Short mmCIF file of C-alpha atoms in Angstrom, two decimals:
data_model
loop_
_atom_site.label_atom_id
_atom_site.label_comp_id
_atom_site.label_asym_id
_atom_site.label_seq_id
_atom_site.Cartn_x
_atom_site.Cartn_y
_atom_site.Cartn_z
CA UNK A 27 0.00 0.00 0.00
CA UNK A 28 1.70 3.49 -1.18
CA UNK A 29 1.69 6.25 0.96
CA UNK A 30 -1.08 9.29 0.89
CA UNK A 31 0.40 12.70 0.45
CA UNK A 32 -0.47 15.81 1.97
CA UNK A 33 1.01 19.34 2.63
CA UNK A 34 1.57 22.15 5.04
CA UNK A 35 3.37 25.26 5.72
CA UNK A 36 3.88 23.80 9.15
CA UNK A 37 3.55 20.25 10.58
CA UNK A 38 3.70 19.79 14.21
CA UNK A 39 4.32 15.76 15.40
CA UNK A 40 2.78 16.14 19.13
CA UNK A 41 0.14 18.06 20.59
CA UNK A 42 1.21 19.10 24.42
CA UNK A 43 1.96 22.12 25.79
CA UNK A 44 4.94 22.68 23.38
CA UNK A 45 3.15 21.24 20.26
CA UNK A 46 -0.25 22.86 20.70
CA UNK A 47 1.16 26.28 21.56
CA UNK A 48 3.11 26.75 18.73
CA UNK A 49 0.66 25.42 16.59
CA UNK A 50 -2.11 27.95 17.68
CA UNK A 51 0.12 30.69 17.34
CA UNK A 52 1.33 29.84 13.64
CA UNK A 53 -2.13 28.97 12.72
CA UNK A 54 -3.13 32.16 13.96
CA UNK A 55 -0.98 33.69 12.34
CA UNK A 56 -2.27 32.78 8.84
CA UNK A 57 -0.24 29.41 8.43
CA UNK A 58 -1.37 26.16 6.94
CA UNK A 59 -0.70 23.95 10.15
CA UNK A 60 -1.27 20.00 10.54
CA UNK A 61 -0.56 18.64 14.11
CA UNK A 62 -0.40 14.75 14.64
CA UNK A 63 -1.09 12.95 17.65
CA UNK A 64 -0.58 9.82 18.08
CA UNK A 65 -3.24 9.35 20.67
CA UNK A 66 -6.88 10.20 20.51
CA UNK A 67 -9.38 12.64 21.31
CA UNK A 68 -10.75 10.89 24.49
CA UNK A 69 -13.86 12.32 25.63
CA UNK A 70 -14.38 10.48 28.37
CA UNK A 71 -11.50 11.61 31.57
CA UNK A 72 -11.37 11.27 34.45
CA UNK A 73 -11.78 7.93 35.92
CA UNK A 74 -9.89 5.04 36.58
CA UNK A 75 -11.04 3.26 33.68
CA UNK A 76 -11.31 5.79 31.11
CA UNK A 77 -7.73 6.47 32.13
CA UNK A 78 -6.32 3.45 30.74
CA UNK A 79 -7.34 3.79 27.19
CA UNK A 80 -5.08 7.20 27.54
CA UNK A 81 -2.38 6.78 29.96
CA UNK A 82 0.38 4.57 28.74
CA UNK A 83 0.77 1.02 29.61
CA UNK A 84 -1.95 1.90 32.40
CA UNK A 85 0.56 3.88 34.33
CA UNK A 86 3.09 0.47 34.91
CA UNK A 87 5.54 1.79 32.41
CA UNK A 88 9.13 1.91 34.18
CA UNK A 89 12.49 2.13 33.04
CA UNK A 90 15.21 -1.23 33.59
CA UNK A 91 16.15 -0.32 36.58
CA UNK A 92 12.49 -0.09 37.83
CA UNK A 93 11.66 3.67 37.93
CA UNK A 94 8.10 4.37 37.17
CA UNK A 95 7.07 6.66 33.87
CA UNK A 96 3.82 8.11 33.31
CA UNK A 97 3.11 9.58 29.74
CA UNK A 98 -0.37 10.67 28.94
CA UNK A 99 -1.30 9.48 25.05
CA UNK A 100 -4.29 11.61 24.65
CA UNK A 101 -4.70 14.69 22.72
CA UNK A 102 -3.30 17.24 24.83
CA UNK A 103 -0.84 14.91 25.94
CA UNK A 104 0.32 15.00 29.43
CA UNK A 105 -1.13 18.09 30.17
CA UNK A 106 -4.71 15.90 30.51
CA UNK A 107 -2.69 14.26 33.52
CA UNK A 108 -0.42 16.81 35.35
CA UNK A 109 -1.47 18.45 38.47
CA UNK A 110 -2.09 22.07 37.16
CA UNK A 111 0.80 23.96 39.18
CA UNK A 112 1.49 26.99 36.95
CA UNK A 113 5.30 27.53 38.07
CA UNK A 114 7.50 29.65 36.76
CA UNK A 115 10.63 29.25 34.26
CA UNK A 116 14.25 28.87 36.53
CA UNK A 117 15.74 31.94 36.14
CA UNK A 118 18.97 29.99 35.16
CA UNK A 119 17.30 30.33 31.56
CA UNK A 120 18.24 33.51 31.41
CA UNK A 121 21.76 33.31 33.26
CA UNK A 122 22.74 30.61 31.53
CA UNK A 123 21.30 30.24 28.10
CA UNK A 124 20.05 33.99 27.31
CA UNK A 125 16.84 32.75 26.89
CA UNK A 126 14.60 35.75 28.42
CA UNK A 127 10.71 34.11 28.65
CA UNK A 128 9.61 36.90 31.00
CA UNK A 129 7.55 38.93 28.51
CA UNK A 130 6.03 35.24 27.48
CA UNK A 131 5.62 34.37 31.27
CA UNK A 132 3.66 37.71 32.36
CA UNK A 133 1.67 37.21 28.77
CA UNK A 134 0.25 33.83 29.74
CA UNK A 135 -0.56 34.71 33.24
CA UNK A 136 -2.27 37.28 32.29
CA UNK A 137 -4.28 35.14 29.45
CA UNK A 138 -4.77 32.12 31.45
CA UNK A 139 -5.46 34.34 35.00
CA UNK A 140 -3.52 31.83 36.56
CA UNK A 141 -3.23 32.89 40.48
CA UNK A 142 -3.45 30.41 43.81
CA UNK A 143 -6.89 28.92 44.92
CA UNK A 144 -8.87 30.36 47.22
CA UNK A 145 -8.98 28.80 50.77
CA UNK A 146 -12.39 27.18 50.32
CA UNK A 147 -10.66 25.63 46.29
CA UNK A 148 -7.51 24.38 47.99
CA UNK A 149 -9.95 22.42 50.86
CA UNK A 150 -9.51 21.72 54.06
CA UNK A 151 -6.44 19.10 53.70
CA UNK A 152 -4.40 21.77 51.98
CA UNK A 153 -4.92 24.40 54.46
CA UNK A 154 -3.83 21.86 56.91
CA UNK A 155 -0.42 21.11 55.90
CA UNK A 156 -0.25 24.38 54.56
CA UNK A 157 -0.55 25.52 58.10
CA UNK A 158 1.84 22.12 59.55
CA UNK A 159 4.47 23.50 56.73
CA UNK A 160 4.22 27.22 58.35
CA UNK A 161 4.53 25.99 61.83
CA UNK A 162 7.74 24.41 61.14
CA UNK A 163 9.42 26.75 58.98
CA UNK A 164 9.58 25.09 55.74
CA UNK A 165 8.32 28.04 53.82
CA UNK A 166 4.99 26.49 52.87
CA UNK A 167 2.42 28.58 50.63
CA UNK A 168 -0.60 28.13 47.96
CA UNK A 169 0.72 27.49 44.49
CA UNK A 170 -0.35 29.57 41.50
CA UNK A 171 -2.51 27.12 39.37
CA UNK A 172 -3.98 26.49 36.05
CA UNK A 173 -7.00 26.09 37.58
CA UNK A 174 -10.31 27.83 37.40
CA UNK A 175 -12.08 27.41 40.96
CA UNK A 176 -15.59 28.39 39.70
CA UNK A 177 -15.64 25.27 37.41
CA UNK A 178 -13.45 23.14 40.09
CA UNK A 179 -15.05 20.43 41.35
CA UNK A 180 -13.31 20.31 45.16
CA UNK A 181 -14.72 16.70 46.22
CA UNK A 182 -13.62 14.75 42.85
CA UNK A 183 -11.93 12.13 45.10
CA UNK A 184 -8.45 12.47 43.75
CA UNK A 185 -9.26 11.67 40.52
CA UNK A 186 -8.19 14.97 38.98
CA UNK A 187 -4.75 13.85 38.55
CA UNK A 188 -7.03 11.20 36.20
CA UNK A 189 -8.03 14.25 33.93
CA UNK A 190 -10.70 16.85 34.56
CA UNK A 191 -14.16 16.17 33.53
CA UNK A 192 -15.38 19.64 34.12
CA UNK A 193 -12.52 21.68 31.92
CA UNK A 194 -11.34 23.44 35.58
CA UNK A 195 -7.74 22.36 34.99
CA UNK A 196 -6.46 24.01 31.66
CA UNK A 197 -5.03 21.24 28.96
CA UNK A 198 -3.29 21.57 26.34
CA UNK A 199 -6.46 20.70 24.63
CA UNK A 200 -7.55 24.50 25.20
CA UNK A 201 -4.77 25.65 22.37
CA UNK A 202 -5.48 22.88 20.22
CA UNK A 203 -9.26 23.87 19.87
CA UNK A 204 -7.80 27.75 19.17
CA UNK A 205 -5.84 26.19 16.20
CA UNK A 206 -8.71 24.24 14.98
CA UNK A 207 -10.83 27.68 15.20
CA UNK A 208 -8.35 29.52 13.46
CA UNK A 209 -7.55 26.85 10.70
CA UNK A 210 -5.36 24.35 11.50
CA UNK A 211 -5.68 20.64 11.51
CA UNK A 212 -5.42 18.14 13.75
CA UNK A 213 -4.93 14.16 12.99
CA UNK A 214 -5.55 12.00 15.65
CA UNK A 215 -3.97 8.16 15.64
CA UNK A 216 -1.21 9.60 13.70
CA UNK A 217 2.38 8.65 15.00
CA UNK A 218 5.02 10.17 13.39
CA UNK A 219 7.76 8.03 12.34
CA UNK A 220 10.70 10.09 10.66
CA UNK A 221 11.26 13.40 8.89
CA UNK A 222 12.26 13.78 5.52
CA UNK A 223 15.48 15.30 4.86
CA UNK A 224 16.57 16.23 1.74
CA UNK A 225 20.54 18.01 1.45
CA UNK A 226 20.20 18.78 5.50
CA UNK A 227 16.84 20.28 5.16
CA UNK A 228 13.29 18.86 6.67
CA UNK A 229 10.75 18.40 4.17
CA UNK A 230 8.38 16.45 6.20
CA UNK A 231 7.46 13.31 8.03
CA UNK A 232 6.86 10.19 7.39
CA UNK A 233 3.78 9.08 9.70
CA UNK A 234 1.37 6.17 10.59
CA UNK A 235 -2.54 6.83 10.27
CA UNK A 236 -5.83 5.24 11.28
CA UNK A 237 -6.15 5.35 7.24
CA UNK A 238 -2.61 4.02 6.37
CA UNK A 239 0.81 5.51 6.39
CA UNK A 240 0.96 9.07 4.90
CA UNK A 241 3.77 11.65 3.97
CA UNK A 242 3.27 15.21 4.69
CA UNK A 243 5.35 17.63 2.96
CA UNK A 244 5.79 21.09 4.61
CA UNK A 245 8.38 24.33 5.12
CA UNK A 246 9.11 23.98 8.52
CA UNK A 247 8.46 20.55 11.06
CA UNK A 248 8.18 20.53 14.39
CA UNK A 249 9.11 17.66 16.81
CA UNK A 250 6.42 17.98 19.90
CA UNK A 251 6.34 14.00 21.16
CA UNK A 252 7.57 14.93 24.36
CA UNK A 253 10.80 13.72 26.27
CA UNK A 254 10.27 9.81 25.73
CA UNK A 255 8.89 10.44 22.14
CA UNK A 256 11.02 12.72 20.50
CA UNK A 257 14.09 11.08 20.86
CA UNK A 258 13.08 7.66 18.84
CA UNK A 259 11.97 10.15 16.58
CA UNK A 260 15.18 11.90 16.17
CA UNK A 261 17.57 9.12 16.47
CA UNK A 262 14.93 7.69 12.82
CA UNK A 263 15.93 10.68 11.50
CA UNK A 264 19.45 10.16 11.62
CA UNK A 265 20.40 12.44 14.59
CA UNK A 266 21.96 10.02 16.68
CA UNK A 267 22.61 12.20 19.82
CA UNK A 268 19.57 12.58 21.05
CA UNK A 269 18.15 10.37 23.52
CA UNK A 270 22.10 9.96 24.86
CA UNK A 271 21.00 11.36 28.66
CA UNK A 272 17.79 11.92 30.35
CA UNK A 273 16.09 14.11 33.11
CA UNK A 274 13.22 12.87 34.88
CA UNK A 275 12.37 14.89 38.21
CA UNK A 276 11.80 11.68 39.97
CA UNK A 277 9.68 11.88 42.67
CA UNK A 278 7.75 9.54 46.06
CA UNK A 279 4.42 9.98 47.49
CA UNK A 280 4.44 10.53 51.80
CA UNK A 281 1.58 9.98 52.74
CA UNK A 282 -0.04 8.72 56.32
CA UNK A 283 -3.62 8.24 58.15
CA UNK A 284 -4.95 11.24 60.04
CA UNK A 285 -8.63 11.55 61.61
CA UNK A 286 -9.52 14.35 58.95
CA UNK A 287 -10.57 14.94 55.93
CA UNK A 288 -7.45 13.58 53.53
CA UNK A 289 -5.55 15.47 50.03
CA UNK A 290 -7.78 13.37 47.63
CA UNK A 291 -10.42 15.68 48.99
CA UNK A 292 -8.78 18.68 47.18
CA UNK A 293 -7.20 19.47 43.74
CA UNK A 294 -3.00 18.06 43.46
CA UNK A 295 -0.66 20.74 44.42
CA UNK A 296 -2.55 23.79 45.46
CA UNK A 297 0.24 24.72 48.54
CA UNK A 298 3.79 23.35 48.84
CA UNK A 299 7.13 24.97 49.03
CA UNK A 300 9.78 25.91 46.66
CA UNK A 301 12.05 26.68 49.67
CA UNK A 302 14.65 23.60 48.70
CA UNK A 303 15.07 24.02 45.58
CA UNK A 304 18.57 25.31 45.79
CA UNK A 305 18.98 21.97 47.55
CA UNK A 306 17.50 20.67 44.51
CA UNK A 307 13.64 19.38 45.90
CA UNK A 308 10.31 20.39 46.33
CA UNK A 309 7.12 19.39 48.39
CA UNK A 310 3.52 19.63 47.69
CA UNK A 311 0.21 18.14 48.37
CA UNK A 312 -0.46 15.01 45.91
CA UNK A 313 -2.21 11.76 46.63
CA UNK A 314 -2.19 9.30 44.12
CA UNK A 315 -6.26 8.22 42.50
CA UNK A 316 -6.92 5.20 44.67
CA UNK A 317 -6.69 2.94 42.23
CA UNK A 318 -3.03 3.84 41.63
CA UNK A 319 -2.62 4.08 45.30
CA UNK A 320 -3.27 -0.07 45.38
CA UNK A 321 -0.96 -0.75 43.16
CA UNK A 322 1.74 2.04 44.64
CA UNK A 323 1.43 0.31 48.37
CA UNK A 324 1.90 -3.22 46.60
CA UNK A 325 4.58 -2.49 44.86
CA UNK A 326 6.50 -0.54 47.73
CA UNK A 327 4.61 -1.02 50.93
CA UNK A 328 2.17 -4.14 50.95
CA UNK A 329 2.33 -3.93 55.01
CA UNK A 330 0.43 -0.43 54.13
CA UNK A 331 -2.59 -2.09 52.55
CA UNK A 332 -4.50 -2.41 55.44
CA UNK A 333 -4.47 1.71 55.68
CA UNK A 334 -6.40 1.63 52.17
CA UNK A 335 -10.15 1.83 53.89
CA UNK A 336 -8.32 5.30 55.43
CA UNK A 337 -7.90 6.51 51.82
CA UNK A 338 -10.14 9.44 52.22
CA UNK A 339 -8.62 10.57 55.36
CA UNK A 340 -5.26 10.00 54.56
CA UNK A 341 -2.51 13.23 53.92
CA UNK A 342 0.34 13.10 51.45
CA UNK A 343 3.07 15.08 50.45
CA UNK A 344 4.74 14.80 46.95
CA UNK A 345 8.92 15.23 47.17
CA UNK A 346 9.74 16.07 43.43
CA UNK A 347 13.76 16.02 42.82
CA UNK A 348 15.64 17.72 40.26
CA UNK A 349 18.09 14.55 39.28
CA UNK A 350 21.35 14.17 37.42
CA UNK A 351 21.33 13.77 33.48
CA UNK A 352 21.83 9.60 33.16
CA UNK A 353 20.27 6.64 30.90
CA UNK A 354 19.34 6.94 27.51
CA UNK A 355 16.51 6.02 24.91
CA UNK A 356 16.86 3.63 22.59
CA UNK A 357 14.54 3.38 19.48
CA UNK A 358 13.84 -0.20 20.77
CA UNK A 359 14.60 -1.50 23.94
CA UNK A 360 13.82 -0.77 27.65
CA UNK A 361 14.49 2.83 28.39
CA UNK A 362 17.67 3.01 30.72
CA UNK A 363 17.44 5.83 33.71
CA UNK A 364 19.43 4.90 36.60
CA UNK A 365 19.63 7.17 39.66
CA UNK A 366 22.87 8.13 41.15
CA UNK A 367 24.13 8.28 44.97
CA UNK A 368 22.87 12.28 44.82
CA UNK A 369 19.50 11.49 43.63
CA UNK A 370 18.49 9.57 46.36
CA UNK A 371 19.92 11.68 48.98
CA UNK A 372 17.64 14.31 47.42
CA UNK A 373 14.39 12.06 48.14
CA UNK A 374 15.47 11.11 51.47
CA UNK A 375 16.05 14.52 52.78
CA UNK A 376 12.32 15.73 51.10
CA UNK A 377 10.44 12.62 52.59
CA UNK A 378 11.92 13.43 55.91
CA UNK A 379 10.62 16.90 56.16
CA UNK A 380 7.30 15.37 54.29
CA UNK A 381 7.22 13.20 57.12
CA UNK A 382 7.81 15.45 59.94
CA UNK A 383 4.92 17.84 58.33
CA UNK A 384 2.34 14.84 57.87
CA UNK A 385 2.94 14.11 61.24
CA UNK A 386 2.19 17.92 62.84
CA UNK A 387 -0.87 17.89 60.25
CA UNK A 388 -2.12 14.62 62.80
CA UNK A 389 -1.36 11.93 60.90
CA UNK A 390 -0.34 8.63 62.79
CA UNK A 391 3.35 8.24 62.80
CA UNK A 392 3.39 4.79 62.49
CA UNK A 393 0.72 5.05 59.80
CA UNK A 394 3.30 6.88 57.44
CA UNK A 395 4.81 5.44 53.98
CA UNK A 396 6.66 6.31 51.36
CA UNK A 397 6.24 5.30 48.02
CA UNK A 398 8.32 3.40 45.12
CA UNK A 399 10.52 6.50 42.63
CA UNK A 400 8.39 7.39 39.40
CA UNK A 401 9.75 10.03 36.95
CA UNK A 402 7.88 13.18 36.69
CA UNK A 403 8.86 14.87 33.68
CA UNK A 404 10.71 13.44 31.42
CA UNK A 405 13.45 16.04 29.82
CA UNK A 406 16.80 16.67 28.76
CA UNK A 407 16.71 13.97 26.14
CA UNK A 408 17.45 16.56 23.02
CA UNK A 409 18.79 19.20 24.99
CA UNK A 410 19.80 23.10 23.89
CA UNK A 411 23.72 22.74 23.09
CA UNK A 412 23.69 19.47 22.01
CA UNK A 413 20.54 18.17 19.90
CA UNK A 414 18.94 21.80 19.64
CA UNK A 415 19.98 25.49 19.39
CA UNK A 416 18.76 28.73 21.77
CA UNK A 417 15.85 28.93 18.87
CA UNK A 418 15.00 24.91 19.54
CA UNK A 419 16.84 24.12 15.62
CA UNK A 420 18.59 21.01 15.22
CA UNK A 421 21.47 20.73 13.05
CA UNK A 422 18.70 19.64 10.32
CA UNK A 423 17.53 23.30 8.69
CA UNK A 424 14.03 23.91 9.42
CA UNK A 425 13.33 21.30 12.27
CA UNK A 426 12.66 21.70 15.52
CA UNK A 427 11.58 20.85 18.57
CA UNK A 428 9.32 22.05 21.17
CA UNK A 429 8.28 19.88 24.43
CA UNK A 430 10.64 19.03 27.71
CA UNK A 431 13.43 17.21 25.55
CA UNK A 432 14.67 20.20 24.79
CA UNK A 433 15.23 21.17 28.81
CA UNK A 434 18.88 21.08 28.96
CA UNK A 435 18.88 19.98 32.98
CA UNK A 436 16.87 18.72 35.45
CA UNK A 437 14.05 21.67 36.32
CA UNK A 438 13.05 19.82 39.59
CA UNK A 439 9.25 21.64 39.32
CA UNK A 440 6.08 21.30 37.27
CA UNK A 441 7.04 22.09 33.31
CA UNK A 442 4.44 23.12 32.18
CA UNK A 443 4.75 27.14 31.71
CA UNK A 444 7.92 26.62 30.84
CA UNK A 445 6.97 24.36 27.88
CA UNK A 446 4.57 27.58 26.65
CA UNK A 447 6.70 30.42 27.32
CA UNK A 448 9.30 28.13 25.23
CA UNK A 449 7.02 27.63 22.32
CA UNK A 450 6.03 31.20 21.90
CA UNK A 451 9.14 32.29 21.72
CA UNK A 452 9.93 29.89 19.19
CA UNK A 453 6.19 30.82 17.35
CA UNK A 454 7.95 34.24 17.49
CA UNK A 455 10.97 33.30 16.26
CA UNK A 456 9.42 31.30 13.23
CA UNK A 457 7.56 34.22 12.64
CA UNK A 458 10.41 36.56 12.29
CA UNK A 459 11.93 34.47 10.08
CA UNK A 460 9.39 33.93 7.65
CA UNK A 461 8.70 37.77 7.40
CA UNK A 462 12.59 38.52 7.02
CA UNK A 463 12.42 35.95 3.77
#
């Protein structure tokens, strides 16, 4: 069976944070833009069960050496799964790279209104360790969030993490239906497989459809398939160093029995504290959905089952690591990410302040656990200054990328504003160059 043909100024392989932002601002701007996503458009979120036709390998993906990896395969991408912290870019960006995003940062807080929760939003669980965090002087406060609290649903049970089935928590999804509006196109069931190069230039990809395999010629392509995705994609498209390193933020759950009302009775991450990250950690409040809970005691605690009836009274803390660049991803294989003597320093030192708070908040001491290492964000796996340039370009003319893989280090905090300030900068910069030719 040949191959269908198409074209486009612009084609985007990924529709996240990076992939749909970019997308909605080129469309916008009067392009001819075709995003593919691999996944669907699931309708159905939020539940344990529609969650598994969207979140890959039902959440039990893990590297070799037995770290947990949760990728969201949906339309939207991850952003259907992530807690909705709105945190802002490191300022080591700047420093570092002389990447300024602050225009793009004040831009999108302004469009998105993103701000903390009120008190009666973040729920009585999140005041509470707010208040234990306080107390002992680890600099706790509420969290700015993508999160609308007239549409939030405060007693979803912990299932937001699942997805939102009330559109509270902005997804990536939001920017995708803006590209639509203004033009664009989106494929879903499409999984990019290469791009086309012809004398160092990207004329396209190559791609797998729900209607058979399908070349799509365009001007410019953009890689968007996010830290574990772009890489294979890459490495098909003959540039071998990416993948060579990876990021993840790993992260464990604390979380013990109290006599109140417990996290999953609030939306993830609404107060925490950023004081640590110098020390390279964070803490917030994050329960994992109860279903995922089950399996998370079994697989690390199975003493703890007998705490599950407790679920809904139970606190947690999330400690959230920014890790040292190791592993790789092959194009087929396990995915390698091992973590080094530094790493788990990092989580020990968070869980022990987690602990201490959990246990001022009045939960049991005896009742407390903590949970088996799962990556948070995959990154750095086509990082700026060795796979990319400042303006996201590999060594390929006219590809690029835009999701976490370009991160060139461990950010150790939600990526999510980063991943839009990023991509309109880079709309910008496409823009720019387009007008100059």
């Amino acid at each position: 069976m040949g191959r269908s043909q198409r074209t486009a100024q612009v084609v985007v392989a990924g529709s996240g944070p990076g992939g749909a932002t970019v997308a909605r601002g080129l469309a916008r701007a009067g392009k001819k833009v075709i995003v593919l996503e691999k996944g669907r458009w699931h309708r159905w979120v939020g539940n344990h069960l529609a969650a598994l036709g969207y979140v890959d390998r039902a959440g039990l993906r893990r590297t070799k050496e037995g770290v947990g990896l949760i990728r969201g395969l949906t339309a939207g991408g991850t952003t259907v799964l992530y807690c909705g912290a709105a945190t802002a870019p490191p300022g080591w960006f700047k420093s570092d790279y002389g990447i300024d995003l602050d225009n793009y940062l004040a831009e999108t807080i302004e469009e998105l209104d993103l701000k903390p929760l009120p008190d009666e939003a973040v729920g009585e669980a999140g005041l509470r360790l707010l208040e234990a965090g306080e107390e002992l002087d680890h600099g706790f406060k509420k969290l700015r969030k993508f999160i609308d609290p007239r549409k939030c649903r405060v007693s979803c049970g912990g299932t937001c993490i699942l997805g939102c089935p009330h559109r509270a928590k902005w997804t990536a999804r939001d920017y995708l239906r803006g590209m639509i509006e203004a033009g664009g196109e989106l494929i879903t069931r499409a999984e990019v497989e290469r791009v086309m190069v012809q004398d160092g230039v990207a004329i396209g990809v190559v791609a797998r459809t729900a209607d058979g395999p399908v070349e799509i010629k365009a001007e410019t392509v953009i890689i968007a398939a996010g830290g574990l995705g772009t890489p294979a994609i890459l490495q098909s498209s003959g540039i071998d160093e990416a993948g060579q390193g990876m990021c993840l933020d790993p992260l464990v759950m604390v979380s013990g029995v109290s006599r109140h009302q417990g996290t999953c009775q609030g939306p993830p991450m609404s107060v925490g504290t950023y004081k640590y990250l110098e020390e390279g950690f964070i803490l917030s409040d994050v329960i994992d959905p109860w279903g995922f809970w089950l399996i998370m005691a079994l697989m690390g605690n199975p003493g703890k089952i007998k705490d599950f009836p407790s679920y809904r009274r139970q606190l947690s803390l999330m400690v959230k690591i920014s890790d040292e660049r190791t592993g790789s991803i092959p194009v087929r294989g396990p995915i390698s990410k091992p973590l080094t003597g530094q790493d788990r320093a990092r989580l020990k030192q968070g869980a022990d302040i987690a602990r201490e708070i959990l246990v001022r908040a009045g939960c049991r001491p005896e009742s407390v656990m903590v949970g088996p290492v799962r990556g948070a964000h995959p990154m750095s796996t086509a990082p700026m200054g060795t796979v990319v340039d400042e303006n996201l370009q590999t060594r390929i003319q006219n590809l690029y990328v835009s999701d976490a893989s370009v991160i060139p280090r461990a950010m150790g905090r939600p990526v999510v504003l980063t991943l839009i300030c990023l991509a309109k900068r880079l709309t910008d910069h496409l823009l720019g160059r387009v007008a100059e030719n």
